[in-house]
Short mmCIF file of C-alpha atoms and ligand atoms in Angstrom, two decimals:
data_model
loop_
_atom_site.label_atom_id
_atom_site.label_comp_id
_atom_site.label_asym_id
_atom_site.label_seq_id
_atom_site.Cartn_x
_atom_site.Cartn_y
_atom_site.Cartn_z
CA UNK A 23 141.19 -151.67 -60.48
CA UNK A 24 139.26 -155.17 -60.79
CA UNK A 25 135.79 -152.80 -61.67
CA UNK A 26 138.04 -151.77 -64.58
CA UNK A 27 139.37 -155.28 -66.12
CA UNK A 28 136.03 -156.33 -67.47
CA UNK A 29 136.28 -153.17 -69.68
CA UNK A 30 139.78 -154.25 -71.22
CA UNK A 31 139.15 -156.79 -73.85
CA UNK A 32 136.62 -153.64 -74.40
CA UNK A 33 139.52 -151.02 -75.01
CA UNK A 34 141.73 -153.75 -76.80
CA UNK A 35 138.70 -154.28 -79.23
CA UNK A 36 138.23 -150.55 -79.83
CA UNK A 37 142.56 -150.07 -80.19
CA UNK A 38 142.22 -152.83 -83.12
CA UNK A 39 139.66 -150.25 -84.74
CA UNK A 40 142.79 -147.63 -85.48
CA UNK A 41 144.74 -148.86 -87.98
CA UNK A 42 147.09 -145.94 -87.28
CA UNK A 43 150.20 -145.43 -85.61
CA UNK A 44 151.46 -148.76 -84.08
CA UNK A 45 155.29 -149.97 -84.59
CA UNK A 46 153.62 -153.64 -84.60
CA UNK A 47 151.11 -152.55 -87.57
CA UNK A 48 153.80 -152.01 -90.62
CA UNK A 49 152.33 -151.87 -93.95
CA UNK A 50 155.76 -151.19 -95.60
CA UNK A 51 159.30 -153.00 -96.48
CA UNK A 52 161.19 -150.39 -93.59
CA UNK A 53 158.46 -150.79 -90.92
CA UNK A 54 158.13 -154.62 -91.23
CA UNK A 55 161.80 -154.63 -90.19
CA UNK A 56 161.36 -152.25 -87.94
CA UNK A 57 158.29 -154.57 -86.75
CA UNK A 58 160.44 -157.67 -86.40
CA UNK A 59 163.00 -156.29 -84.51
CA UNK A 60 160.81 -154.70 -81.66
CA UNK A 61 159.10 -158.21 -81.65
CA UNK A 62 162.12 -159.71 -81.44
CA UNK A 63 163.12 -157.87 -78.18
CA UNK A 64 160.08 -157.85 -76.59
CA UNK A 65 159.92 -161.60 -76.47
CA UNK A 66 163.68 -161.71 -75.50
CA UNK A 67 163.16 -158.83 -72.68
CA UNK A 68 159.77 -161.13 -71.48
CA UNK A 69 161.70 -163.87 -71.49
CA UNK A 70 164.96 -162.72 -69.45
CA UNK A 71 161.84 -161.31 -67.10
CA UNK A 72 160.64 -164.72 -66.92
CA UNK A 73 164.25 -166.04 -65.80
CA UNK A 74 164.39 -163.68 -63.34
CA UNK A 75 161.69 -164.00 -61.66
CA UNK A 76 161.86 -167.72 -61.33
CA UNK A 77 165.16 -167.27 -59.73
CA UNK A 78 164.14 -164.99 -57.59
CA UNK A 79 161.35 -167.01 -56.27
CA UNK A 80 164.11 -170.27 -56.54
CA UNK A 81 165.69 -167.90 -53.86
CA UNK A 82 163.93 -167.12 -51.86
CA UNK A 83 162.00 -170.61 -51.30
CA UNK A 84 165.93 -171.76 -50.78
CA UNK A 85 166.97 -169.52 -48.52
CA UNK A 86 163.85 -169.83 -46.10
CA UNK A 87 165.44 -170.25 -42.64
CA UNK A 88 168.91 -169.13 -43.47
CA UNK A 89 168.02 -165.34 -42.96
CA UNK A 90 166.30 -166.01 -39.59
CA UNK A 91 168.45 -168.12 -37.89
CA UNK A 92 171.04 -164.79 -38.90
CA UNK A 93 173.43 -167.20 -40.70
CA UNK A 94 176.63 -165.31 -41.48
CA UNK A 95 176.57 -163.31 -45.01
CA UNK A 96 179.25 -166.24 -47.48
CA UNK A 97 181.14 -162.74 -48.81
CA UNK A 98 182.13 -163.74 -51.98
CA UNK A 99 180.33 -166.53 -52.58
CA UNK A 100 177.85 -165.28 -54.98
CA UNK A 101 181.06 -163.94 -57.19
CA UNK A 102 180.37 -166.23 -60.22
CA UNK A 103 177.20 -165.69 -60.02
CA UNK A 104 177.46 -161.88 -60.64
CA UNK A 105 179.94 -162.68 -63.35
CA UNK A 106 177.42 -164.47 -65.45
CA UNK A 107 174.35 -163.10 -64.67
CA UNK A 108 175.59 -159.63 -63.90
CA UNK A 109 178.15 -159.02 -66.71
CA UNK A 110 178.76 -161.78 -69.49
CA UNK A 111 174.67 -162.55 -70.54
CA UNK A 112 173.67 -158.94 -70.26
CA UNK A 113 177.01 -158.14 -72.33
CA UNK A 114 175.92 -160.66 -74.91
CA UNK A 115 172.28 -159.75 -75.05
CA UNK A 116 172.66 -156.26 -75.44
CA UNK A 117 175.94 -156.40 -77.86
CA UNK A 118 173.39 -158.90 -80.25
CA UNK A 119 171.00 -155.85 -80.14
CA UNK A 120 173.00 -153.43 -80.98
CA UNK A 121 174.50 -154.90 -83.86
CA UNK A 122 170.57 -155.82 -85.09
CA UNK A 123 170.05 -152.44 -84.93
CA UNK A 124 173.25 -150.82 -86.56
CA UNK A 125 171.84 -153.47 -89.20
CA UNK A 126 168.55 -152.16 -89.60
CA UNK A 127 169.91 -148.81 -89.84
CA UNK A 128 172.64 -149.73 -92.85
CA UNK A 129 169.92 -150.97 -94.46
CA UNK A 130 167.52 -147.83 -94.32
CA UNK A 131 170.09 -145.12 -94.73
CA UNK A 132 168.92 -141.54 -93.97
CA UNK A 133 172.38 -139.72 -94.08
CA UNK A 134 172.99 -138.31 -98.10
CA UNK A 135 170.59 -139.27 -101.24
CA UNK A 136 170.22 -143.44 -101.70
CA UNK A 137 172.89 -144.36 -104.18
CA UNK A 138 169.91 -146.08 -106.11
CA UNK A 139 168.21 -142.71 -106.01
CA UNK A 140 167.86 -140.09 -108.20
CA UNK A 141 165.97 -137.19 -106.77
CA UNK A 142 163.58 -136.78 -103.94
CA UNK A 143 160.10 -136.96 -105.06
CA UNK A 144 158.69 -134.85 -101.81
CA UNK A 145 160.59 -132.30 -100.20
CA UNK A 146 159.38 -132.08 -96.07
CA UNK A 147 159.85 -128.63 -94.34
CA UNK A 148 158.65 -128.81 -90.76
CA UNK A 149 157.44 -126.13 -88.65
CA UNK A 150 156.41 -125.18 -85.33
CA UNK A 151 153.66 -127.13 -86.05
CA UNK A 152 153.21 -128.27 -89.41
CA UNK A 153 154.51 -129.64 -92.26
CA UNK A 154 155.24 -127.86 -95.44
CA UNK A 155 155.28 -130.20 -98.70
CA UNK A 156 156.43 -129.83 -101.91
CA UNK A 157 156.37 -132.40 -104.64
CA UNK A 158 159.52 -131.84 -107.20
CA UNK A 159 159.23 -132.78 -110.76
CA UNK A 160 162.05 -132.18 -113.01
CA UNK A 161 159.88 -129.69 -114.99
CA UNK A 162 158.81 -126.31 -114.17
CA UNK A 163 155.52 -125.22 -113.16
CA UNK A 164 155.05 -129.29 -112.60
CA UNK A 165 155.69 -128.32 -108.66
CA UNK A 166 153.36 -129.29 -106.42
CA UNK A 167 152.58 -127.43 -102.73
CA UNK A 168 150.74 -128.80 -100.03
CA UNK A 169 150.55 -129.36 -96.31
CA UNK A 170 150.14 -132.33 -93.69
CA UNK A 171 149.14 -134.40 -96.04
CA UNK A 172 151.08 -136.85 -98.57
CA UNK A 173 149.74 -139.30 -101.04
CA UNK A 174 151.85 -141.70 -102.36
CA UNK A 175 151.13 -144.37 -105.23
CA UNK A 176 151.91 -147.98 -103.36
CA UNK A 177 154.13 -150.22 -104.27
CA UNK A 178 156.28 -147.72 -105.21
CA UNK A 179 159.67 -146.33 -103.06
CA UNK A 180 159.33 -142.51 -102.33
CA UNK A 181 161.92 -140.77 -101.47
CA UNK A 182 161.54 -137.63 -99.17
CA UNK A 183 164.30 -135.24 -98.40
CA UNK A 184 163.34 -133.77 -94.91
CA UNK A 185 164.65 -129.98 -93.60
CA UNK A 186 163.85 -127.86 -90.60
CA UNK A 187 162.25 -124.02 -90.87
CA UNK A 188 162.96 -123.56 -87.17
CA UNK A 189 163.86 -126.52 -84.53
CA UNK A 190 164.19 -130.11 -84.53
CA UNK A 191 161.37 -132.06 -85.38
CA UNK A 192 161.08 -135.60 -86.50
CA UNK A 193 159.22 -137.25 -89.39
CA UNK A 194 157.55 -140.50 -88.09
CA UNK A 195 154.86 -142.75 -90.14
CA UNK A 196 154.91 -145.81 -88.15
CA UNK A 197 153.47 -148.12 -90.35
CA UNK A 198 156.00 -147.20 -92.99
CA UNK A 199 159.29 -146.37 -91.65
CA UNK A 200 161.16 -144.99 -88.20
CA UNK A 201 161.88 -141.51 -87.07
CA UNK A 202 163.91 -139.36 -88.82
CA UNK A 203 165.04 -135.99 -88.00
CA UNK A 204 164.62 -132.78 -89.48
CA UNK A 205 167.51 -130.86 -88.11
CA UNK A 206 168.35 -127.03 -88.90
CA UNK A 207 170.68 -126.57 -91.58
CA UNK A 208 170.98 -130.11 -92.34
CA UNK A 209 169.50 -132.66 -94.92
CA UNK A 210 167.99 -136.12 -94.08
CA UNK A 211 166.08 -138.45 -96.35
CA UNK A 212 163.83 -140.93 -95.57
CA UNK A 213 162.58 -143.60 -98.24
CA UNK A 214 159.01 -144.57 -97.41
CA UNK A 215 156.70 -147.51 -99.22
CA UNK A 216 153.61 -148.46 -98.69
CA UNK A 217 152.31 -151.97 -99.47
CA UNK A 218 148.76 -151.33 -99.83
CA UNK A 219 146.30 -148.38 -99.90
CA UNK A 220 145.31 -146.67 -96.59
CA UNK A 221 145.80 -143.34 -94.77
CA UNK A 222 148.84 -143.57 -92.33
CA UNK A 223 148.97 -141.51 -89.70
CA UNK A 224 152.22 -139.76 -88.80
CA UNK A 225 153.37 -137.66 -85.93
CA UNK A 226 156.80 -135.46 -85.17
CA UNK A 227 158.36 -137.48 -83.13
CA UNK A 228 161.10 -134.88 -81.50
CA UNK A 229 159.64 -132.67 -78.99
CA UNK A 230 159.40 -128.96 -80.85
CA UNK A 231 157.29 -126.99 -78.37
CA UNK A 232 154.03 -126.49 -76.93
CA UNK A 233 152.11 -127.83 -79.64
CA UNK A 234 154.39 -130.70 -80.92
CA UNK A 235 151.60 -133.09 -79.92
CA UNK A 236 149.07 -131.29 -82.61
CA UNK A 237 152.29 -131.69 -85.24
CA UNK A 238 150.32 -134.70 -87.23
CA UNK A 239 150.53 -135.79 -90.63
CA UNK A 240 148.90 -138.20 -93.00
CA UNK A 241 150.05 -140.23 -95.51
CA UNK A 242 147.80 -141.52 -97.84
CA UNK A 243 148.87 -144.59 -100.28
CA UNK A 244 146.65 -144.79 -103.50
CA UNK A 245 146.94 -147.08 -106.64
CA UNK A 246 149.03 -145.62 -109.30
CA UNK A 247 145.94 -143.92 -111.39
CA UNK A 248 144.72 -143.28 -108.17
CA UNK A 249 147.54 -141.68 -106.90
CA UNK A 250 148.36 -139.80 -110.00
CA UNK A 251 144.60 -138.51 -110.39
CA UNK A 252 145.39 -136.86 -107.34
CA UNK A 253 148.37 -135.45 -109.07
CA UNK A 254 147.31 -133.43 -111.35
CA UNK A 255 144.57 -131.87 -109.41
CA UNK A 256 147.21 -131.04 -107.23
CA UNK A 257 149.13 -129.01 -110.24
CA UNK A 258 146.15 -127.08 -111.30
CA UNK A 259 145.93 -123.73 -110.45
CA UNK A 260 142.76 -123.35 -107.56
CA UNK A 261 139.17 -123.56 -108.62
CA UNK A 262 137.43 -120.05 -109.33
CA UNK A 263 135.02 -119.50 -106.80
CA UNK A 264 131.42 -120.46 -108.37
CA UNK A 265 128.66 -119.74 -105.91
CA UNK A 266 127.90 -115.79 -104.19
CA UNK A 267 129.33 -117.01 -100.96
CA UNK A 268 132.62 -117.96 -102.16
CA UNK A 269 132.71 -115.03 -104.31
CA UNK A 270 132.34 -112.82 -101.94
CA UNK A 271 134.40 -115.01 -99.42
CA UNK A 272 136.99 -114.43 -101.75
CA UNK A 273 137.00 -111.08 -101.35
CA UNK A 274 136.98 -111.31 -97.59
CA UNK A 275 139.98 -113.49 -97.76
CA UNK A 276 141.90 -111.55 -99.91
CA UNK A 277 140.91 -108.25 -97.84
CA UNK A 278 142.08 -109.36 -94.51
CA UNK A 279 145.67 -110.75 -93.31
CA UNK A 280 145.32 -113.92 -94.12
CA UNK A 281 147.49 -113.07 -97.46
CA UNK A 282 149.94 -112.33 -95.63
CA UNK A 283 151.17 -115.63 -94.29
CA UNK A 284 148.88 -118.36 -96.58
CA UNK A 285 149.28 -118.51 -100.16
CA UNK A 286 146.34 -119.61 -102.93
CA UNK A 287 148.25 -120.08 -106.11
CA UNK A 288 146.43 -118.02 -108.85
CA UNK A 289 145.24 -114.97 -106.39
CA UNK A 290 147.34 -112.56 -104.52
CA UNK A 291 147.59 -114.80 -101.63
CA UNK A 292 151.53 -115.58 -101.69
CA UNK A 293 152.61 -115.99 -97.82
CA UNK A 294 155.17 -118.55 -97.67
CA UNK A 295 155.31 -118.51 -93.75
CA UNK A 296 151.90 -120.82 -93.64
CA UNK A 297 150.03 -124.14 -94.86
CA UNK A 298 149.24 -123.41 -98.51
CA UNK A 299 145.60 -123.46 -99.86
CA UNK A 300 145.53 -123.95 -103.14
CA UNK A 301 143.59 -127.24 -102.59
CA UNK A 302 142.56 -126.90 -98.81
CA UNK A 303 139.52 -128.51 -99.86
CA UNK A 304 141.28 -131.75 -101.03
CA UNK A 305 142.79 -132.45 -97.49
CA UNK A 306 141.01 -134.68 -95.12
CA UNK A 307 142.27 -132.41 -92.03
CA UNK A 308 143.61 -129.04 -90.71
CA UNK A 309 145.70 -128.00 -88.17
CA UNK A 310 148.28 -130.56 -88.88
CA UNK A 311 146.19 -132.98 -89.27
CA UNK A 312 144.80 -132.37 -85.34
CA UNK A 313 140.91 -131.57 -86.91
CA UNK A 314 138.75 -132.67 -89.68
CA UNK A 315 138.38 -130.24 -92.64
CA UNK A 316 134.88 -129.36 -92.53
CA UNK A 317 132.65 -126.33 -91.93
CA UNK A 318 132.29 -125.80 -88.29
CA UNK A 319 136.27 -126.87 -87.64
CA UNK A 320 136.91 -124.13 -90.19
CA UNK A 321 134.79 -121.76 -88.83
CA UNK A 322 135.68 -122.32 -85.42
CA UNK A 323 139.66 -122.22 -86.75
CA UNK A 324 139.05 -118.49 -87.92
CA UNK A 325 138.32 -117.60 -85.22
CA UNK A 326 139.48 -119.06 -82.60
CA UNK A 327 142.41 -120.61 -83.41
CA UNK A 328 144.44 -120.32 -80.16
CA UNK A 329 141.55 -122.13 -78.31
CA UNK A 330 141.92 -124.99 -80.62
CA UNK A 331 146.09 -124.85 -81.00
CA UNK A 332 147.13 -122.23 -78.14
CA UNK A 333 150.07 -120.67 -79.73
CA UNK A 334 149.71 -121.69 -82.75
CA UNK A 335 151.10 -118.54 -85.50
CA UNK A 336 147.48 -118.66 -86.43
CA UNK A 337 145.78 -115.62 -84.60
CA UNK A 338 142.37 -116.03 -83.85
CA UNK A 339 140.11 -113.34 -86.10
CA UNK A 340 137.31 -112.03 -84.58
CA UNK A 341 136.84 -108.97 -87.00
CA UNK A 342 134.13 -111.13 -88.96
CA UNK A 343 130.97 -110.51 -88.95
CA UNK A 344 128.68 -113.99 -88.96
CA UNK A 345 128.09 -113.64 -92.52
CA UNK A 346 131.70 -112.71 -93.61
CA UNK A 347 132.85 -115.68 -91.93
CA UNK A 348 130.29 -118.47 -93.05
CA UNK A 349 131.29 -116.44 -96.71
CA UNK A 350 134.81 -116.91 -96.22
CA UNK A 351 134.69 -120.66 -94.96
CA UNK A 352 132.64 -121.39 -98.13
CA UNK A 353 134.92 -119.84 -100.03
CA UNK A 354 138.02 -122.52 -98.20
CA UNK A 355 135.70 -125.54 -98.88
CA UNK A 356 135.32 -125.28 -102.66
CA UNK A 357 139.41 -124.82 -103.07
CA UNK A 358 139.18 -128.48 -104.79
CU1 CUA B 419 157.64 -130.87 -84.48
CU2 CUA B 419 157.56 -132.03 -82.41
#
């Protein structure tokens, strides 16, 4: 163990590298509350610690000699002692706790639509293990579908209504806001806001199965042109394939079963029961967020799949040859 303490102001150093998912490290109006209120009762809980501890040292430095010489046990003696200690400051301690809390909740409501609101701007589906997004705009074809990844302009309050495909899960960005649940036939909303620009790691937060660990999501605040840049890429239909790989990785894609559960709005591709790719190529990760977007995690997704996220829906297809595959990845990397 003491071989090991040199190395922690090492692991502290390399913790203050991820800005990501840390209570303490809000970046929005919910979290900062959120923030406050854990610091609050960490210091309190350190301190009663403290108290303790000094009694129980006070104690035992007191009672030196008592025990030995067998001095007979004063029964009831230590009766106001357990009334105060025991019953009345706990009481008061944890009743002032509570009521911070119901507080805090009042205040971020996630039962019904805000009264201030008028629609969600992001509709959440979770599944076993991913998240299904849609941005709703008041007009149609204006719709938006993505996955495990949302961008939100900063500054601004978005509000997301949250629903389950399957089992509980729970939507948590810790830097913006608490857990909330998705529940099965039932609606929550969440209001997130984020004060500056960064990617904000999320992660379901209600144990959903075997891979509820590799459930992660990323939320990624932009300025307002930034944010609604992104937008309207996002409402296009998907790029036409330019190069002979993609071309023919196209046709690869649209040949095998893939169609069956993804959809790629503007081709045949119209599964509903998986991550949409319309813009794959726009997202900074796959898998729920659990690998970077890039060639050989895509390649190595294809095809093995339950190596990477055992049990997963994904099956792993090995019916490739080399070049179909390293056709068909191309063919996922230029959906812009
Ligand atoms: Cu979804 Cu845990």
């Amino acid at each position: 163990m003491r071989r090991l303490l040199p190395a922690a102001p090492a692991f502290l150093l390399l913790a203050g590298c991820e800005p990501m998912q840390s209570t303490f490290a809000s970046h929005g109006p919910a979290a900062e509350r959120i923030a406050h209120l854990s610091w609050f009762m960490t210091i309190l809980f350190l301190a009663v610690t403290a108290v303790m501890w000094l009694l129980i040292a006070w104690a035992a430095k007191r009672g030196r000699g008592t025990l030995a010489e067998h001095a007979p046990v004063d029964i009831g003696g230590g009766q106001k002692w357990i009334a105060i200690g025991g019953l009345a400051i706990p009481l008061a301690i944890l009743t002032l706790i509570f009521v911070l809390g119901l507080n805090l909740l009042a205040e971020f409501p996630i039962h019904g639509p805000h009264h201030h609101a008028t629609t969600p701007d992001i509709l959440i589906v979770g599944h076993q293990w991913w998240w299904e997004v849609h941005y709703l705009s008041g007009s149609p074809g204006q719709e938006v579908t993505t996955a495990n990844e949302i961008h939100i302009p900063v500054d601004r309050p978005m509000n997301i209504q949250l629903e389950s495909y399957d089992v509980m899960h729970s939507f948590w960005i810790p830097a913006l806001h608490g857990k909330v649940d998705l529940i099965p036939g039932h609606t929550n909303f969440v209001r997130i806001q984020a004060g500056e620009p960064g990617n904000y790691a999320g992660q379901c937060a209600e144990y959903c199965g075997a891979e509820h660990a590799r459930m992660r999501l990323l939320v990624v605040a932009q300025t307002p042109d930034e944010y609604a840049a992104w937008l309207d890429e996002q409402r296009k239909p998907t790029s036409e394939p330019a190069s002979a790989d993609a071309i023919a990785g196209e046709q690869v894609f649209l040949n095998a079963a893939c169609i069956l559960c993804h959809q790629i709005s503007g081709t045949p591709a119209g599964g509903r029961v998986a991550p949409d790719l319309t813009h794959l190529a726009s997202r900074q990760y796959i898998a729920a967020n659990s690998y970077p977007n890039n060639t050989a995690y895509l390649e190595a997704w294809v095809t093995h799949a339950q190596s990477l996220k055992p049990g997963a829906e994904m099956p792993d297809l090995t019916q490739f040859t080399g070049e179909q595959l390293r056709d068909l990845v191309a063919y996922l990397r230029q959906l812009k």
